[in-house]
CSV table of C-alpha atoms in Angstrom, one decimal:
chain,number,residue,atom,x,y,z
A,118,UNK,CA,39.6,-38.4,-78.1
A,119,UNK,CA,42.2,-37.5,-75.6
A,120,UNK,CA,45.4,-38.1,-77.1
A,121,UNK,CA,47.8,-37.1,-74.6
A,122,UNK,CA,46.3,-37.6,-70.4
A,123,UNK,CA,47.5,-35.9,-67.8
A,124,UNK,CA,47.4,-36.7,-64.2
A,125,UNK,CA,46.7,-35.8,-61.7
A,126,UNK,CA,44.4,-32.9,-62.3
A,127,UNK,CA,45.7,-31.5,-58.7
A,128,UNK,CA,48.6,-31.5,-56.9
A,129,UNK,CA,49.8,-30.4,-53.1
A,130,UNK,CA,53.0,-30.7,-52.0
A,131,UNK,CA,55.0,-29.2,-48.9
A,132,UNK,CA,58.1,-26.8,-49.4
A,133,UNK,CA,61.0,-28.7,-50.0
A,134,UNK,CA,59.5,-32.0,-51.7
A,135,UNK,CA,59.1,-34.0,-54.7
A,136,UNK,CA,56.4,-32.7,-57.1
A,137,UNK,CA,55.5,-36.2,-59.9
A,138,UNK,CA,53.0,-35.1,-62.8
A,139,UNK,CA,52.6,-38.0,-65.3
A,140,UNK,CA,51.9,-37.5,-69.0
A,141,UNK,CA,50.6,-41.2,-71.4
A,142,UNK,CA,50.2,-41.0,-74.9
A,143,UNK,CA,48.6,-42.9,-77.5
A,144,UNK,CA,50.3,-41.3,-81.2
A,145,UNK,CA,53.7,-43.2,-81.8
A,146,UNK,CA,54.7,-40.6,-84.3
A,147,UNK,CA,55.1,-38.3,-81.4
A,148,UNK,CA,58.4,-37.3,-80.9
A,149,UNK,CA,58.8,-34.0,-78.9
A,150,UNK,CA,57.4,-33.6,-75.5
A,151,UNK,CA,57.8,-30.1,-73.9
A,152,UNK,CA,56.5,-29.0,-70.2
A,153,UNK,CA,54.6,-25.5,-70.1
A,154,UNK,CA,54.4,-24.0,-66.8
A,155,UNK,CA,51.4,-20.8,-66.6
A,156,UNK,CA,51.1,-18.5,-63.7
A,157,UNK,CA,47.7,-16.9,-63.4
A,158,UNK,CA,46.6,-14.4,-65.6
A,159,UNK,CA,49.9,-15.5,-68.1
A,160,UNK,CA,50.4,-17.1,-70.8
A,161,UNK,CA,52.5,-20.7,-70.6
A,162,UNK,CA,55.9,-20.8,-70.9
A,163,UNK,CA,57.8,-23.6,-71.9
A,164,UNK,CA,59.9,-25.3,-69.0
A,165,UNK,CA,61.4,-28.1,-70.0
A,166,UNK,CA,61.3,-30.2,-73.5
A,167,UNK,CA,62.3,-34.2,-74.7
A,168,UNK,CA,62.6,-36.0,-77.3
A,169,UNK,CA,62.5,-39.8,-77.2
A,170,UNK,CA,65.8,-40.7,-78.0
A,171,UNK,CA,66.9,-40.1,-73.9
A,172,UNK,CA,65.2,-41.3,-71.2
A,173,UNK,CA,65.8,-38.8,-68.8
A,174,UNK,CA,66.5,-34.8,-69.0
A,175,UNK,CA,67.4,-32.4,-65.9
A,176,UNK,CA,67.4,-28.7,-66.3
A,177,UNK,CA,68.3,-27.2,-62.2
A,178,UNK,CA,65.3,-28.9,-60.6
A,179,UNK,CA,63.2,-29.7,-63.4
A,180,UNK,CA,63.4,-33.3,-64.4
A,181,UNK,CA,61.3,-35.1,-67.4
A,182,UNK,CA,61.5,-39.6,-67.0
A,183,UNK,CA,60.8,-40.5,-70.7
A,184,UNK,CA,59.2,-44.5,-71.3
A,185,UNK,CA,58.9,-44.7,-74.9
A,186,UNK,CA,58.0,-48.1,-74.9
A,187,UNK,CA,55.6,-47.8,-72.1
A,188,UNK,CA,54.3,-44.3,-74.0
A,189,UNK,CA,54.7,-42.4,-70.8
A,190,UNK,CA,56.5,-39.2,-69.5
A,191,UNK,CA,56.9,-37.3,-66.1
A,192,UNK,CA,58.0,-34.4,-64.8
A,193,UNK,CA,59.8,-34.3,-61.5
A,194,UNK,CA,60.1,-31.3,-59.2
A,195,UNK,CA,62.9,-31.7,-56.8
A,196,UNK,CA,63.0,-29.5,-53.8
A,197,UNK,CA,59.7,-27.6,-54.7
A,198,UNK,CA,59.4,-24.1,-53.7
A,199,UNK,CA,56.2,-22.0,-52.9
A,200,UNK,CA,57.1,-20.4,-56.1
A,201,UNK,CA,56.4,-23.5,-58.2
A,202,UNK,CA,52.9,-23.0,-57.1
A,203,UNK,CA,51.5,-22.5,-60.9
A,204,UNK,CA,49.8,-25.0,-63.6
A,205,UNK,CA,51.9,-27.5,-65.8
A,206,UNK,CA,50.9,-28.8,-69.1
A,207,UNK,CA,52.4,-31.9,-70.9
A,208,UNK,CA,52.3,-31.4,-74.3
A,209,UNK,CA,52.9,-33.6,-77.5
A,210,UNK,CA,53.7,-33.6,-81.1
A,211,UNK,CA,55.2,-35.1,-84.2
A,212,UNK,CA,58.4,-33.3,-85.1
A,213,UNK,CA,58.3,-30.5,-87.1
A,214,UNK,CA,54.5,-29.8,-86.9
A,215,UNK,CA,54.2,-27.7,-84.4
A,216,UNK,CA,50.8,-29.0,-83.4
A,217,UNK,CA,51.2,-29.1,-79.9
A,218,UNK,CA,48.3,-31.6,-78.5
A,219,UNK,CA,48.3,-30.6,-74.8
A,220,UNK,CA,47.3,-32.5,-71.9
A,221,UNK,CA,44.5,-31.3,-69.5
A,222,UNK,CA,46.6,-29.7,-66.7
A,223,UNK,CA,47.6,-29.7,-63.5
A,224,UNK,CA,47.2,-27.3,-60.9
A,225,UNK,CA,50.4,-27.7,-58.4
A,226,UNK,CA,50.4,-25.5,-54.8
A,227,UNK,CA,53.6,-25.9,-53.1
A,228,UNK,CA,52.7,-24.6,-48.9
A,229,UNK,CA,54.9,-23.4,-47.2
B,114,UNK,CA,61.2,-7.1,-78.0
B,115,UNK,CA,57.6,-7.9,-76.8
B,116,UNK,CA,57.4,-11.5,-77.9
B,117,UNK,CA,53.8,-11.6,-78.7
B,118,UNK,CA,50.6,-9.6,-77.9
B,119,UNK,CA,47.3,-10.1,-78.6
B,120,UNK,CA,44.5,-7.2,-78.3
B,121,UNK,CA,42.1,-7.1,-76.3
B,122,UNK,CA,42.6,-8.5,-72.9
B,123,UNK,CA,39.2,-8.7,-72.6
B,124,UNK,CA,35.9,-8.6,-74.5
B,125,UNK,CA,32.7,-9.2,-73.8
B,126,UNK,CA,30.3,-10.2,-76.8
B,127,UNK,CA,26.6,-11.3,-77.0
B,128,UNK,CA,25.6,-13.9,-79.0
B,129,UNK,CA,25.6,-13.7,-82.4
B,130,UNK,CA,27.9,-10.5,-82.1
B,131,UNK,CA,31.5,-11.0,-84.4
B,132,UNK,CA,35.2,-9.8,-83.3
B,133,UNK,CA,38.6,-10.0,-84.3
B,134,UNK,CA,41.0,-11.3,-82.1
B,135,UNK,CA,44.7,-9.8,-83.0
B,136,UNK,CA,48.1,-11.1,-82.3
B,137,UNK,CA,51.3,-10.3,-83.1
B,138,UNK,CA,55.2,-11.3,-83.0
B,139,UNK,CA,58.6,-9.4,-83.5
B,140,UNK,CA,60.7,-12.6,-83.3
B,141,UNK,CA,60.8,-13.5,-86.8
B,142,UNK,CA,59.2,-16.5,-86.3
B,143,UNK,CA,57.7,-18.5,-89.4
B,144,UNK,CA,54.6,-20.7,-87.7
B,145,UNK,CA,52.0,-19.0,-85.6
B,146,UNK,CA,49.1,-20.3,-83.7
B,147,UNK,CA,45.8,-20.0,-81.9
B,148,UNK,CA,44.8,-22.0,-79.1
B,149,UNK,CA,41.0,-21.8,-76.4
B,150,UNK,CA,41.9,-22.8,-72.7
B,151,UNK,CA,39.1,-24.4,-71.0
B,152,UNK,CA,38.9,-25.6,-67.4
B,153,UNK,CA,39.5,-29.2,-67.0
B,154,UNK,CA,40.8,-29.0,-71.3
B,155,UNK,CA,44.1,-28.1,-71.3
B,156,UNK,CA,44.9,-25.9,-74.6
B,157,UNK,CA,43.9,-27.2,-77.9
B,158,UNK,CA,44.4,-25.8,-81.2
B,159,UNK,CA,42.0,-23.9,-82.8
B,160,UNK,CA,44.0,-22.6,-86.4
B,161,UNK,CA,47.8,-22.5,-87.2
B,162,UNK,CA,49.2,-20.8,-89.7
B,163,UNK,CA,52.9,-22.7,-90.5
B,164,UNK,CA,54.4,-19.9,-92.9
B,165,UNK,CA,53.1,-16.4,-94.2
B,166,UNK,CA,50.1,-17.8,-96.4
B,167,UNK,CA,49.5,-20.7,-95.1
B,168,UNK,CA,46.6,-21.7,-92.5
B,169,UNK,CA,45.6,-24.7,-91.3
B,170,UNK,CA,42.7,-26.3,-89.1
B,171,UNK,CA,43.6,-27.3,-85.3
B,172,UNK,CA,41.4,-29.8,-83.6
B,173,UNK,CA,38.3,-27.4,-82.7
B,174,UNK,CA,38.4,-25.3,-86.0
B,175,UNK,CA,34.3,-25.0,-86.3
B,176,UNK,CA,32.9,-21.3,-85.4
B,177,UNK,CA,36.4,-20.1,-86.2
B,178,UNK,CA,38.2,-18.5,-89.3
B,179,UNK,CA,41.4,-16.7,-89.7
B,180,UNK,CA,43.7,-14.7,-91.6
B,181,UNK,CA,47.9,-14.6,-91.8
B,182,UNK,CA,48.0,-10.7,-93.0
B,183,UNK,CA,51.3,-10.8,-92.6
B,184,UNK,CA,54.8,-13.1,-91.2
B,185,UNK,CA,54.5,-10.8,-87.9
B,186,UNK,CA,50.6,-10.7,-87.6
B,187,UNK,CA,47.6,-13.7,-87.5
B,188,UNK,CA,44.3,-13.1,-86.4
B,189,UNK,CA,41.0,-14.9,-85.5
B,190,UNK,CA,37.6,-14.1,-85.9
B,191,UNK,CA,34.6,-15.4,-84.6
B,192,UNK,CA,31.4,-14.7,-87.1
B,193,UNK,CA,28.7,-15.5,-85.2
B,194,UNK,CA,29.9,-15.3,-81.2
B,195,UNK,CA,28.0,-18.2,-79.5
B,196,UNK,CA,28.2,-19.1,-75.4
B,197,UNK,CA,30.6,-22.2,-75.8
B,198,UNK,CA,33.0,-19.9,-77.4
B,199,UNK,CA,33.8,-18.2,-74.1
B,200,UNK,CA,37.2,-18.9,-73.3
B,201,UNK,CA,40.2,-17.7,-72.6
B,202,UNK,CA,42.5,-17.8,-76.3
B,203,UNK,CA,46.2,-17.5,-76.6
B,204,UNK,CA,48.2,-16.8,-79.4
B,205,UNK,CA,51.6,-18.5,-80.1
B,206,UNK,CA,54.6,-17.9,-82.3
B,207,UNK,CA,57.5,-20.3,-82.8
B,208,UNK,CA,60.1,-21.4,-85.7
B,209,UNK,CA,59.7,-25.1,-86.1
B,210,UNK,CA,62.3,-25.0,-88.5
B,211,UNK,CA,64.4,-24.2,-86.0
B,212,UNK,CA,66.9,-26.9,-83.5
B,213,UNK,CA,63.9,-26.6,-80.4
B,214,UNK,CA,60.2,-26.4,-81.2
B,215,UNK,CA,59.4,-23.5,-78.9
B,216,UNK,CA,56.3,-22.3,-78.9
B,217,UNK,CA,55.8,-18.4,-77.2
B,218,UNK,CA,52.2,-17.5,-75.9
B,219,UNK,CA,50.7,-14.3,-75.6
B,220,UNK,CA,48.8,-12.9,-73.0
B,221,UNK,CA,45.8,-14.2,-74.2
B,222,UNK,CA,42.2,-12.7,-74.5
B,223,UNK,CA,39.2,-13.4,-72.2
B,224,UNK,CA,36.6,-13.7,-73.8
B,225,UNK,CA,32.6,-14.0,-72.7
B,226,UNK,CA,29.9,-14.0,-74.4
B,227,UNK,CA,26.4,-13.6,-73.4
């Protein structure tokens, strides 16, 4: 049982465009939703976190869209640089858990 | 600081083998976890540990145990290594009792087993 999907699994994007990654869940007792970002070889590293009382959070060029009613978020990458290249990971829980339940990934290249 | 590390890198096992996977944190932090990465999986907890004390199963918690020997130290152990345990496992610390959730991986350990 997935409880948090993640699309899509790949992503390619040109230097300089708009990277979308889309998060659904199913648990309405969710209530924070970070971004991870991991680099090969690393460990992730949060990149950017919600919780459902905004619809919309920008941090530089990092941007999470928040539907609570549809049970969806996004992550938007404005301007994407070759150094975005790396895998992102939605991730939910209900507050003060800390069980994250991660999505399955994706896997962005930004070309040159 | 060096946030958290885990030992080893890398291991290789064959089945049926045992090994402790170690982590540790020097931020203080109250709540720490272990996760497996598998391709196509995302992350998904294995144990958590929410205060010195305290553990807790994750959603894949079968072939696993661990031990909170301390706030700054948690490790995992695999009894009986079998092939579906190979993986790649990370560590995480964070202080949920804090304003932000944040959770801070490790290195993480690659492990195969044979």
């Amino acid at each position: 049982q997935q409880q948090v999907k993640q699309s899509p699994q790949s992503l390619i994007v040109q230097k300089g465009g708009i990277s979308i990654i889309n998060c659904a869940y199913e648990n309405t007792a969710f209530d924070y939703f970070p971004w991870y970002q991991q680099f090969p070889g690393k460990g992730p590293a949060l990149l950017i976190a919600i919780r459902p009382d905004v619809s919309e959070k920008k941090e530089g060029r990092f941007t999470i869209s928040f539907n609570k009613s549809a049970k969806q978020f996004s992550l938007h990458i404005m301007d994407s640089q070759p150094g975005d290249s790396a895998t992102y990971f939605c991730a939910a829980t209900p507050s003060n858990t800390g069980k994250l339940i991660f999505g399955q990934g994706t896997t962005l290249q930004v070309k040159p | 600081n060096a946030g958290v590390t885990q030992t080893p890198k890398f291991q290789v096992l064959k089945t049926g083998q045992s090994m402790t996977l170690q982590c540790a944190q020097d931020m203080n932090h109250n709540s720490m976890y272990w996760y497996r990465q598998d391709p196509g999986m995302g992350l998904r907890l294995i144990y958590y540990s929410a205060s010195e004390g305290t553990t807790d199963k994750g959603e894949v918690p079968n072939g696993y145990n661990v031990s909170r020997l301390n706030k700054r130290e948690f490790s995992l152990r695999l009894e009986s290594a079998a092939p579906s345990q190979t993986s790649v496992y990370f560590c995480a610390s964070s202080d949920i009792a804090g304003i932000t959730q944040t959770q801070y991986f490790g290195p993480g350990t690659r492990l195969l087993v044979l």
